[in-house]
XYZ file of C-alpha atoms in Angstrom:
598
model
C 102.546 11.097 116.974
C 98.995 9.673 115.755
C 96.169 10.207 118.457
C 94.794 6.885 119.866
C 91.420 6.895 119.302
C 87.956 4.234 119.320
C 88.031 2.385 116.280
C 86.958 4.109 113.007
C 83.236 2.683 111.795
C 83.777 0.997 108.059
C 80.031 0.764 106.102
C 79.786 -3.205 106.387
C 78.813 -2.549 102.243
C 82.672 -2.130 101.934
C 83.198 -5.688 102.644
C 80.858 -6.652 100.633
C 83.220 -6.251 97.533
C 86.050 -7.780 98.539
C 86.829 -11.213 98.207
C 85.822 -13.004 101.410
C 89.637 -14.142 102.340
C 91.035 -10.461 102.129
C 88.049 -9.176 103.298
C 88.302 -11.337 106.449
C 92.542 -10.260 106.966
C 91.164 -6.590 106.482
C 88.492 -6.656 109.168
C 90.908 -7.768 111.487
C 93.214 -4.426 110.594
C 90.533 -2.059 111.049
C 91.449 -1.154 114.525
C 94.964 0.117 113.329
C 93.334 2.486 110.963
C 94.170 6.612 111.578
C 91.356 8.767 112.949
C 90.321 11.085 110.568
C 91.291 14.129 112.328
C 95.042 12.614 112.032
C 94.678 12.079 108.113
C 92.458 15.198 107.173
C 94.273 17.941 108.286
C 96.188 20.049 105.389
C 99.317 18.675 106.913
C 99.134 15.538 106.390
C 96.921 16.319 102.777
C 99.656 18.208 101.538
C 101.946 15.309 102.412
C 99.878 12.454 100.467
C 101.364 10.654 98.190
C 100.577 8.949 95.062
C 100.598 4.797 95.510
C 99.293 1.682 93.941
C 95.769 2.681 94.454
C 95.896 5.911 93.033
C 93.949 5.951 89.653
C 96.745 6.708 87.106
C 98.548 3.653 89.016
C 95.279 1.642 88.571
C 94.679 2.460 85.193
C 98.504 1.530 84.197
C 97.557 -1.702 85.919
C 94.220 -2.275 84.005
C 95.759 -1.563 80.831
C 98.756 -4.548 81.302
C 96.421 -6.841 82.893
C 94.312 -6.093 79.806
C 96.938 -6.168 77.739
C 95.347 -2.736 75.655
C 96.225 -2.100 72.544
C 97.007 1.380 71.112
C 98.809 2.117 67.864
C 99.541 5.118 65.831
C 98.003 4.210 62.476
C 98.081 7.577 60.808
C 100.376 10.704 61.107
C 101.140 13.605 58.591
C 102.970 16.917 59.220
C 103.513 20.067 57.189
C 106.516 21.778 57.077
C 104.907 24.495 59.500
C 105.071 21.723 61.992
C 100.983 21.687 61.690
C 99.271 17.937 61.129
C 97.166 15.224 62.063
C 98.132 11.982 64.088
C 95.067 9.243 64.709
C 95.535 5.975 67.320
C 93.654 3.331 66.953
C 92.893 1.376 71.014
C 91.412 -1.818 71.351
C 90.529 -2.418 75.610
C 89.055 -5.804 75.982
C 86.783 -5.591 73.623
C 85.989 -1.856 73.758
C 87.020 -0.584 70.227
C 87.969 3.540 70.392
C 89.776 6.148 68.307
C 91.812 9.063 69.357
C 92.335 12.006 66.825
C 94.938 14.661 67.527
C 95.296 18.326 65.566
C 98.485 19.800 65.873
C 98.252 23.855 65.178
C 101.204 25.946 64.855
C 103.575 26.694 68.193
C 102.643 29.480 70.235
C 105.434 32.198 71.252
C 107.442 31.216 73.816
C 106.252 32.269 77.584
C 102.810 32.783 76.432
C 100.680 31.842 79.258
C 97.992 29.412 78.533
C 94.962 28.868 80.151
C 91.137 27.542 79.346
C 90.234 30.697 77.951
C 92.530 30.873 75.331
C 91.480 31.110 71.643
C 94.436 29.408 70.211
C 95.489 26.015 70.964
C 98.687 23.944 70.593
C 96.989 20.468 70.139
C 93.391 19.136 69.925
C 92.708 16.026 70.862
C 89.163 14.040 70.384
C 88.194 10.593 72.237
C 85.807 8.646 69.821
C 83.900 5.322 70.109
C 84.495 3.649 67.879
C 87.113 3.122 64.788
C 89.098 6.021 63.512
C 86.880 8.401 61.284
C 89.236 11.169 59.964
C 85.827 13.052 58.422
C 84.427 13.086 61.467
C 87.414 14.150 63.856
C 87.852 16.916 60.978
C 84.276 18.007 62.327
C 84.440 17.809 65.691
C 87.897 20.437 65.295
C 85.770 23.034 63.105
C 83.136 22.783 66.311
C 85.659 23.247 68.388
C 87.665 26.253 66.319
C 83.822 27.686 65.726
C 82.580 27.749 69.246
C 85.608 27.436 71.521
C 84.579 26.380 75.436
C 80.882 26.803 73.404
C 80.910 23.638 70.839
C 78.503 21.208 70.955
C 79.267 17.156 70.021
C 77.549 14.042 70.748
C 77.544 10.796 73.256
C 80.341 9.265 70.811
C 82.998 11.382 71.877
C 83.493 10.225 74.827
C 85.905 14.237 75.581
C 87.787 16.674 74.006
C 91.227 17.353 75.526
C 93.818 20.097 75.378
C 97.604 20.128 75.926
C 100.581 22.107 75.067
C 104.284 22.632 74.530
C 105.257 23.991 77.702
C 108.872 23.829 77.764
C 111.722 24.041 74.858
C 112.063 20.042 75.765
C 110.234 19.811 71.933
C 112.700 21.550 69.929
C 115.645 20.301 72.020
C 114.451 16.605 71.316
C 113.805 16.653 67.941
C 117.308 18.383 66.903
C 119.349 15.759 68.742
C 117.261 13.054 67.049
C 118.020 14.884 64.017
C 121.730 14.974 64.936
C 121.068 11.082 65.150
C 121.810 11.750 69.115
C 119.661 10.526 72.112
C 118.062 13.163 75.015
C 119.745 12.113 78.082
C 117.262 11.711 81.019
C 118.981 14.093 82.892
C 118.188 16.476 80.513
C 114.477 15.341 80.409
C 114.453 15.658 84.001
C 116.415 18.937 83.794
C 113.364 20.594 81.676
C 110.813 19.456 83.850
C 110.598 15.121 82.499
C 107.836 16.159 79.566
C 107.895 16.846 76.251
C 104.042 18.060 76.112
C 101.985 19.039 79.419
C 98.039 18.419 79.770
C 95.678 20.747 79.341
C 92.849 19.116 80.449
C 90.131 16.835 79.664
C 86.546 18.144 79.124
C 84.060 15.254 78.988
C 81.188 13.410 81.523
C 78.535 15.638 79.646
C 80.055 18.789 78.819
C 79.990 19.797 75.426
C 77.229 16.651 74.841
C 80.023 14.380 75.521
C 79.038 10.807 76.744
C 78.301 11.044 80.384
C 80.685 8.899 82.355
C 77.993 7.356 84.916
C 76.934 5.873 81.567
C 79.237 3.718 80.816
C 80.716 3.580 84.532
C 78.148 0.696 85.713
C 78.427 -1.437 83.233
C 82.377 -2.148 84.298
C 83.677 -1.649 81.453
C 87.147 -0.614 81.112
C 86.832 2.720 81.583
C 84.867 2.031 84.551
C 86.766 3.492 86.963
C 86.496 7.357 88.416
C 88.643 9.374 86.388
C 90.348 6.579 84.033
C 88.864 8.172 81.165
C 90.551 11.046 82.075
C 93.846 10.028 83.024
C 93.640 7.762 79.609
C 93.531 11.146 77.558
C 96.686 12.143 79.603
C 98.700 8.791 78.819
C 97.817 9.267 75.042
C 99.223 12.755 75.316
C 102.081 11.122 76.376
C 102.459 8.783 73.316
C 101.636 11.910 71.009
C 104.863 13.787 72.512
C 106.780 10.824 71.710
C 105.372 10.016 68.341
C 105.352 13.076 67.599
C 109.188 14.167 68.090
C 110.175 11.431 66.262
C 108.148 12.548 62.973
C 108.619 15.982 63.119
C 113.099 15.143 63.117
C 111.979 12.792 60.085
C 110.736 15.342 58.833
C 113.279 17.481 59.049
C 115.854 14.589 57.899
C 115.257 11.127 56.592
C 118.588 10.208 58.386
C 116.954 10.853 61.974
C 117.091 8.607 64.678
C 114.116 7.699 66.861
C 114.461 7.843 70.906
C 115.722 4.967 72.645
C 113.328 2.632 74.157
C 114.473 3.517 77.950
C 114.411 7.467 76.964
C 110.487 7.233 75.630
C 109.590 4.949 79.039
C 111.185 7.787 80.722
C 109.460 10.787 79.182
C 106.621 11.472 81.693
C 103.480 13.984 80.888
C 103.486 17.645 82.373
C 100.361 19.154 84.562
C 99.273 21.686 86.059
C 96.056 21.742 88.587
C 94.742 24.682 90.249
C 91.670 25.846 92.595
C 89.202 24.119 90.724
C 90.327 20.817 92.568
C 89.627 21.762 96.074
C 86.352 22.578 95.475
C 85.944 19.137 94.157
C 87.032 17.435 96.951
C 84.780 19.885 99.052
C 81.507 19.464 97.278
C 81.181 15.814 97.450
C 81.765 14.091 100.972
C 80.827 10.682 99.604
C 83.321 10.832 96.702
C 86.430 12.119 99.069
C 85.511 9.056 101.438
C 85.453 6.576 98.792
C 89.199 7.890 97.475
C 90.120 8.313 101.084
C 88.781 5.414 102.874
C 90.510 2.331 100.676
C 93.766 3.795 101.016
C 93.348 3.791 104.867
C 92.348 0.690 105.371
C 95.369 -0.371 102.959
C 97.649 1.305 105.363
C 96.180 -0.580 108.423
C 96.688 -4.216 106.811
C 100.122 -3.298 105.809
C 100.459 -2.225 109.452
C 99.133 -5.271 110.644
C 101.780 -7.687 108.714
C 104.787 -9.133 110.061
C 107.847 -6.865 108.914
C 109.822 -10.134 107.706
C 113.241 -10.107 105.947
C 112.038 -10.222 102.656
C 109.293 -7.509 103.050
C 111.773 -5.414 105.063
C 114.364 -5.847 101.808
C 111.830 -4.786 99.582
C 110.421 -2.021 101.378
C 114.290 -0.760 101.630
C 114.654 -0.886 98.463
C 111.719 1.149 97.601
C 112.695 3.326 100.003
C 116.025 3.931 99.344
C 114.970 4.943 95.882
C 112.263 7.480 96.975
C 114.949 9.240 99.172
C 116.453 9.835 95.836
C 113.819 10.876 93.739
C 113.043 13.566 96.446
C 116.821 15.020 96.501
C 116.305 15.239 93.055
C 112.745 16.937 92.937
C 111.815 20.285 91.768
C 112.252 22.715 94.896
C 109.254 25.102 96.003
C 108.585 27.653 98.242
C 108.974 26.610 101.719
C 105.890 27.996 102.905
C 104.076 25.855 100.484
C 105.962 22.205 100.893
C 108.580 20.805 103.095
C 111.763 21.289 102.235
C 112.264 18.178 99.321
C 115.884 18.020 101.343
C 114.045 17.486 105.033
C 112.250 14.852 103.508
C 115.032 12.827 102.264
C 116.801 12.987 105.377
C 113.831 11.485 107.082
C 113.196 8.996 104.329
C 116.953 8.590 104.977
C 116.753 7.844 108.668
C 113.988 5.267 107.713
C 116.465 3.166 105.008
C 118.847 2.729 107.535
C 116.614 1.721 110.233
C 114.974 -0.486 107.750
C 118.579 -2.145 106.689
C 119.665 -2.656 110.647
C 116.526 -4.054 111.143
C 116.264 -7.721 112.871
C 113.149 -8.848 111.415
C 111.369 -11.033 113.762
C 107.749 -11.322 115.198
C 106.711 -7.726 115.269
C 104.628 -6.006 112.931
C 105.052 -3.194 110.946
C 102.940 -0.898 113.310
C 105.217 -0.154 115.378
C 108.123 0.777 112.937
C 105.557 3.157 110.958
C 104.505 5.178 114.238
C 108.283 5.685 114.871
C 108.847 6.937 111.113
C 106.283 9.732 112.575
C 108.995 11.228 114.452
C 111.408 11.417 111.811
C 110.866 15.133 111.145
C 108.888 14.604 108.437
C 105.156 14.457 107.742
C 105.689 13.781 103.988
C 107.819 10.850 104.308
C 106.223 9.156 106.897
C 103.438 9.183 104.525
C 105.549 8.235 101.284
C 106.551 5.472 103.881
C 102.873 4.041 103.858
C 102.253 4.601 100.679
C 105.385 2.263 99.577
C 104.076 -0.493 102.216
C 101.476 -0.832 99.868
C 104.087 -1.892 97.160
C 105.446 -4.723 99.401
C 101.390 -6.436 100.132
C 100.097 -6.388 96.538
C 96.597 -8.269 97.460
C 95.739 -4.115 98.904
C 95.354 -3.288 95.457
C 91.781 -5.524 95.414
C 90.825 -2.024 97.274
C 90.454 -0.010 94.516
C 87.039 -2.239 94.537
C 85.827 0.260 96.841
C 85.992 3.284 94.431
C 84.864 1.654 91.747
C 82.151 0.246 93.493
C 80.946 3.365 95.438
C 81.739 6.740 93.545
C 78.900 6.491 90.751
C 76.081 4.665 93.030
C 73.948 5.305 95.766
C 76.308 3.279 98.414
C 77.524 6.875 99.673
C 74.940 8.577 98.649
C 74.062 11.858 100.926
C 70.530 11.208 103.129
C 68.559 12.412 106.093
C 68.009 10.177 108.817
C 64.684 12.611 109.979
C 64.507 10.180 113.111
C 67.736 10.955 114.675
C 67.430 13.080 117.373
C 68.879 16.749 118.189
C 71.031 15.765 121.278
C 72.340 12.624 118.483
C 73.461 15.344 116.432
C 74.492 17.456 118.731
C 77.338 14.712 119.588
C 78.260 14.210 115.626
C 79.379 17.467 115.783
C 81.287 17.229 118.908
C 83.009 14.309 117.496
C 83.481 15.386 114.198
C 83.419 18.422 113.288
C 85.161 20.007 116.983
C 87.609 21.690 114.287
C 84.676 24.175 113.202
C 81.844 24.159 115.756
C 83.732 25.602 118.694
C 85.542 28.265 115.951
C 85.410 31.768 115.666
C 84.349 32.566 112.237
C 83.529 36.570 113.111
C 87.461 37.019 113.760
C 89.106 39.122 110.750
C 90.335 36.936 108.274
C 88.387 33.903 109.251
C 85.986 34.713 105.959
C 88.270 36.132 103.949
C 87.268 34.138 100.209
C 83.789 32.838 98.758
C 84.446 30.290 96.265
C 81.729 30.653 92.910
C 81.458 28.969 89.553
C 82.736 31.103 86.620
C 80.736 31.978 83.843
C 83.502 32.151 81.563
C 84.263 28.004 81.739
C 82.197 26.722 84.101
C 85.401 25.712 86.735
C 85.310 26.975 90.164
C 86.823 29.767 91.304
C 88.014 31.791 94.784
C 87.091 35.484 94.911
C 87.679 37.829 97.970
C 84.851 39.093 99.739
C 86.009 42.940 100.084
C 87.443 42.982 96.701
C 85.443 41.176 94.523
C 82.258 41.071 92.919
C 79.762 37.824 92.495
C 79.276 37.158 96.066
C 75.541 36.207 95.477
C 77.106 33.632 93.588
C 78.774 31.630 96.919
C 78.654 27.924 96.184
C 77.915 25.572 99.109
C 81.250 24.591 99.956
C 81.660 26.608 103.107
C 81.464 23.354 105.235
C 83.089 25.470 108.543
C 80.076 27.940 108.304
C 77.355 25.884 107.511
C 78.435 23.514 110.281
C 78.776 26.327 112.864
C 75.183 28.094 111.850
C 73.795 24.377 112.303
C 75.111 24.304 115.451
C 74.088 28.098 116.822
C 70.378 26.751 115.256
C 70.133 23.256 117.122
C 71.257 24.979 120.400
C 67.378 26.300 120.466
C 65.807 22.732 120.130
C 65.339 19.937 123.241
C 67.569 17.231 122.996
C 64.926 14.909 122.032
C 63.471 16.481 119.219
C 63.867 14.952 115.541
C 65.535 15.619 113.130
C 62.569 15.646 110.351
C 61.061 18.088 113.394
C 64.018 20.461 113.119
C 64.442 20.631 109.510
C 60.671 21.423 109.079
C 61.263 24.233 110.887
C 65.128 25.029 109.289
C 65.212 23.690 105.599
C 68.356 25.354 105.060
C 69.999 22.726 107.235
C 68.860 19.820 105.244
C 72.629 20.060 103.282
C 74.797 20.077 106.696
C 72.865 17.790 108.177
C 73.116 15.617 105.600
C 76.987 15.710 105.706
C 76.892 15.751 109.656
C 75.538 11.810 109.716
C 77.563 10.640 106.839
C 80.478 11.783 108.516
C 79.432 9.773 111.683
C 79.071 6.386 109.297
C 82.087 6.906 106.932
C 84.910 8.144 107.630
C 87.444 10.742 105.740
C 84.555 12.705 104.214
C 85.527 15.922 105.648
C 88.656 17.609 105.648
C 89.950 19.926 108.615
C 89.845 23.261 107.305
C 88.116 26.083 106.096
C 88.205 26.780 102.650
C 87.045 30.512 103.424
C 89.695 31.292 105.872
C 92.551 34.274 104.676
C 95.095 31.448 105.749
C 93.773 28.599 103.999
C 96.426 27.725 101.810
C 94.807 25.820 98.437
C 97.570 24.201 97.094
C 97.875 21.732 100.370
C 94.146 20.180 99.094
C 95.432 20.920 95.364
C 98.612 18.618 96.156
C 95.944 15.606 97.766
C 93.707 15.783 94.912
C 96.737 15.239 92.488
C 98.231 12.517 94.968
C 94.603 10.696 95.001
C 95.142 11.165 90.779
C 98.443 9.712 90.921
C 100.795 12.635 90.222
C 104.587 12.431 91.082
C 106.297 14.716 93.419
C 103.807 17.573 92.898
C 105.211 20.834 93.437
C 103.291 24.199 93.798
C 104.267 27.131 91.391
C 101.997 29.217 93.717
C 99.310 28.798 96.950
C 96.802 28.540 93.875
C 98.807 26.138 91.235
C 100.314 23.293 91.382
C 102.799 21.567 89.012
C 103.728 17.600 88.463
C 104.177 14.460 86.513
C 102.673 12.064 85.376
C 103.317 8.209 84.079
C 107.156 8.740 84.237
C 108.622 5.531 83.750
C 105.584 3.889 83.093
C 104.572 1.266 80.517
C 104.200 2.109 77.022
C 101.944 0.172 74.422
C 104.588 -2.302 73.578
C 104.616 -3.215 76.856
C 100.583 -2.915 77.907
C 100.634 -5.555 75.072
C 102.789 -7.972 76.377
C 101.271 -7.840 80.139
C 104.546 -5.912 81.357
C 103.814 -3.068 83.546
C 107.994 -3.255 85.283
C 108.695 -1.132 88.152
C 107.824 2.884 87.646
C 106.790 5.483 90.447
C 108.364 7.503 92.991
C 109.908 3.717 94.779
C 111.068 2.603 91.308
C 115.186 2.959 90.421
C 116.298 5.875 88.772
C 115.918 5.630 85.301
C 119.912 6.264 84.992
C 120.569 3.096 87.067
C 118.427 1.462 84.274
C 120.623 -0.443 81.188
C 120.100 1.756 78.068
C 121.564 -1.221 75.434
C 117.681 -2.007 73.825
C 117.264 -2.067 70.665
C 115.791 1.523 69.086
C 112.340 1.184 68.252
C 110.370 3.092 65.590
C 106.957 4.695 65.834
């Protein structure tokens, strides 16, 4: 059951960006909204789940409402199943060019990480319209100088991916065969063809930095859109690419169905990397965090009518499905995907006997709570969202906040120490009153390798680099705060206290933004022996947009993405259709189109 609790503070600037009708509906919500100890705790992080304002979801949107155009303008294979496919995007005005090198397979089961000297694919982002002589160069820099090359602000990244599963092969002898996948077999190998290997841009390399082009609200505006766009044209490049390769092998091949492509989703894996990312920046988890919760509280704050209660029972009835047919994990690392159909179960039926009347959905979503199921209850508000469309004007909020100074990290040096003293009562009780000496308690030290730059968790008796720490050890640096302010008067400043203690400045800092804005902190620390990474791994990837994630380990974590979602035919005609974990199954779906070509 959710702790009552005094209303959580919103930053007035949040309003500010809303239209002034929603705006005013929202205000009015705000005292339904979760504490933050109720939605940061790994238990309910490791039950998020992707929704309409997660970023994939928002690009998808963008794209339709833009109505984007991306087409395959050049493709040629060699017989070693090596070649070269270029798209050429037009988004609202933005012209851009996406080169892909295809090298030869590697063996099967090789393991592939960012280290690795060999690739599968290549792909290059460009401004601009395709320039084969110019892709050509920016693949020597990156054969040359692997994880070393150097490029330009025109490429706006370079991104990797792979083959991943037999799903290729299989595909392209049935269309061969002049026979059609089925999506149970799709589904059966994992729903990909290709899987991402990730996207290396904002800088790196001497790509184009994204705060560059993220003011000027643009199309790519958006945190992590440019991104997620390199995974969705992996995507078309699995599809594309099966096609030529069984023309290749035989003029007589078929191409896939129209439902079958739509179906085909896009393999990833995440891993450690992502929970220090949501560690390091406060202001950039709030702004992700923050919309989403106040989305929940206006759905919570609508009148459960019959035709929102049909809708919401249809979405979900087909969620309850999509989990009994999810990937299984380890059941120390998820809830069981069974458990949380049964719950989502218990919720259809309730939703389907309902009487709507005069209440509001509050009620009905606190009783989903005791269901059994942390997961659904929150794949319950997440589909809410589905049935109020005017929350997606939230996504405003991100936009707005993540690349400016809005949530930007300060001192107040006038505050005093007993002021302080409270923050940390109130919001960080989960690590001040701790014991952090007990065995186990600092068990990892997280550190940025030298080999690609991504962050890393090493064990403090084991391994060596300590001297390395990064500062996201938020639990210790919040309980040495603490043990130093205990020496100071309760009136002294602030600006007093960190003249003194300098080392502060950083968890002080976080201290009073977590007193203004809300969700910047999660409950846990990332040193402890049984902090368990892939709980943050699977709320990073839900905040993405990923579908049914599923860890392969505590340190990995698998899923899908754009499954069902639009493809350029239909960005072009402004028809996004129903796709995520409340759309039908894709075999409910009619499967009489007409084929379509590359």
């Amino acid at each position: 059951m959710t702790t009552t609790k005094a209303t959580i503070p919103v930053p007035e600037s949040v309003f500010a960006v809303l239209s002034e009708e929603f705006g005013s509906r929202l205000r009015r919500a705000v005292p339904l909204m979760r504490h933050p100890d109720d939605v940061m705790s790994p238990s309910v992080l490791r039950g998020m789940a992707a929704s309409k304002l997660s970023f994939a979801q928002t690009l998808v949107r963008r794209m339709t409402e833009g109505k984007w155009r991306i087409e395959l303008v050049h493709c040629e294979l060699s017989e070693d199943g090596t070649g070269f496919l270029a798209y050429d995007i037009q988004a609202e005005g933005l012209q851009l060019s996406f080169g892909v090198f295809v090298y030869p397979p590697l063996p099967p089961g090789h393991t592939r990480m960012f280290r690795d000297t060999k690739l599968e694919f290549l792909g290059i982002l460009l401004e601009g319209p395709i320039d084969v002589a110019r892709f050509r160069r920016e693949r020597d820099e990156a054969d040359t100088n692997l994880w070393r090359g150097r490029t330009d602000p025109k490429v706006y990244g370079w991104t990797i991916a792979s083959r991943g599963t037999r799903m290729f092969d299989d595909v392209v002898a049935a269309l061969v065969r002049g026979e059609q996948p089925t999506v149970e077999q799709i589904d059966a190998n994992g729903g990909y063809i290709l899987r991402n290997g990730g996207f290396y841009g904002n800088g790196r390399m001497g790509t184009r930095a994204w705060r560059s082009y993220a003011r000027g609200g643009g199309p790519l505006a958006m945190p992590y859109h440019i991104d997620l766009f390199c995974v969705y044209l992996w995507r078309l490049v699995s599809l594309d690419l099966v096609e030529a390769t069984a023309r290749m092998h035989s003029p007589s091949a078929t191409v896939l169905r129209p439902s079958v492509r739509r179906h085909v989703g896009i393999g990833n894996s995440s891993g450690l990397g992502t929970v220090a990312a949501l560690v390091r920046w406060p202001s950039r988890l709030a702004s992700f965090i923050l919309p989403r919760e106040l989305g929940f509280a206006y759905t919570a704050a609508q009148t459960a009518d019959a035709a929102s209660t049909r809708r919401l029972a249809d979405l979900v009835g087909n969620a309850r499905d999509a989990y009994r047919n999810a990937p299984e994990a380890a059941p120390e690392l998820i809830e069981p995907r069974e458990s949380v159909a049964t719950a989502l179960d218990r919720v259809h039926k309730a939703l389907v006997a309902a009487d709507p009347g005069e209440e509001t959905w509050a009620r009905f979503l606190e009783d989903a709570e005791d269901y059994g199921s942390v997961e659904a209850a929150e794949v319950l508000r997440s589909l809410l969202l589905e049935v109020y469309p005017e929350t997606y004007e939230l996504s405003r909020i991100t936009e707005a906040f993540t690349p400016g100074p809005e949530f930007a990290l300060k001192v107040d040096p006038e505050m005093s120490v007993g002021e302080l003293r409270a923050i940390l009562r109130e919001q960080f009780a989960w690590c001040v009153d701790a014991d952090l000496e007990s065995p186990g308690k600092r068990e990892f030290f997280w550190y940025r390798s030298e080999e690609n730059g991504e962050n890393r968790r090493g064990e403090r008796s084991v391994d060596v680099g300590i001297e390395r720490e990064t500062v996201i050890d938020v639990a210790g640096a919040v309980r040495r705060l603490a043990d130093f302010l205990d020496a100071y008067d309760a009136g002294t400043s602030i600006g007093r206290f960190l003249l003194d203690e300098p080392e502060h400045t950083l968890a002080v800092a976080r201290a009073q933004f977590a007193a203004t804005t809300p969700y910047s902190e999660i409950r846990a620390s990332v040193c402890d022996a049984d902090f368990l990474a892939s709980n943050t791994i699977r709320c990073f990837l839900a905040i993405l947009g990923i579908e049914l994630p599923t860890p392969h380990s505590g340190r990995w974590v698998r899923g899908l993405f754009y499954r069902d979602a639009p493809l350029p035919a239909d960005l072009v005609a402004g028809r996004e259709g129903a796709w995520g974990v409340g759309a039908p199954a894709a075999a409910d779906q009619p499967r009489d189109e007409p084929a379509m070509g590359v």
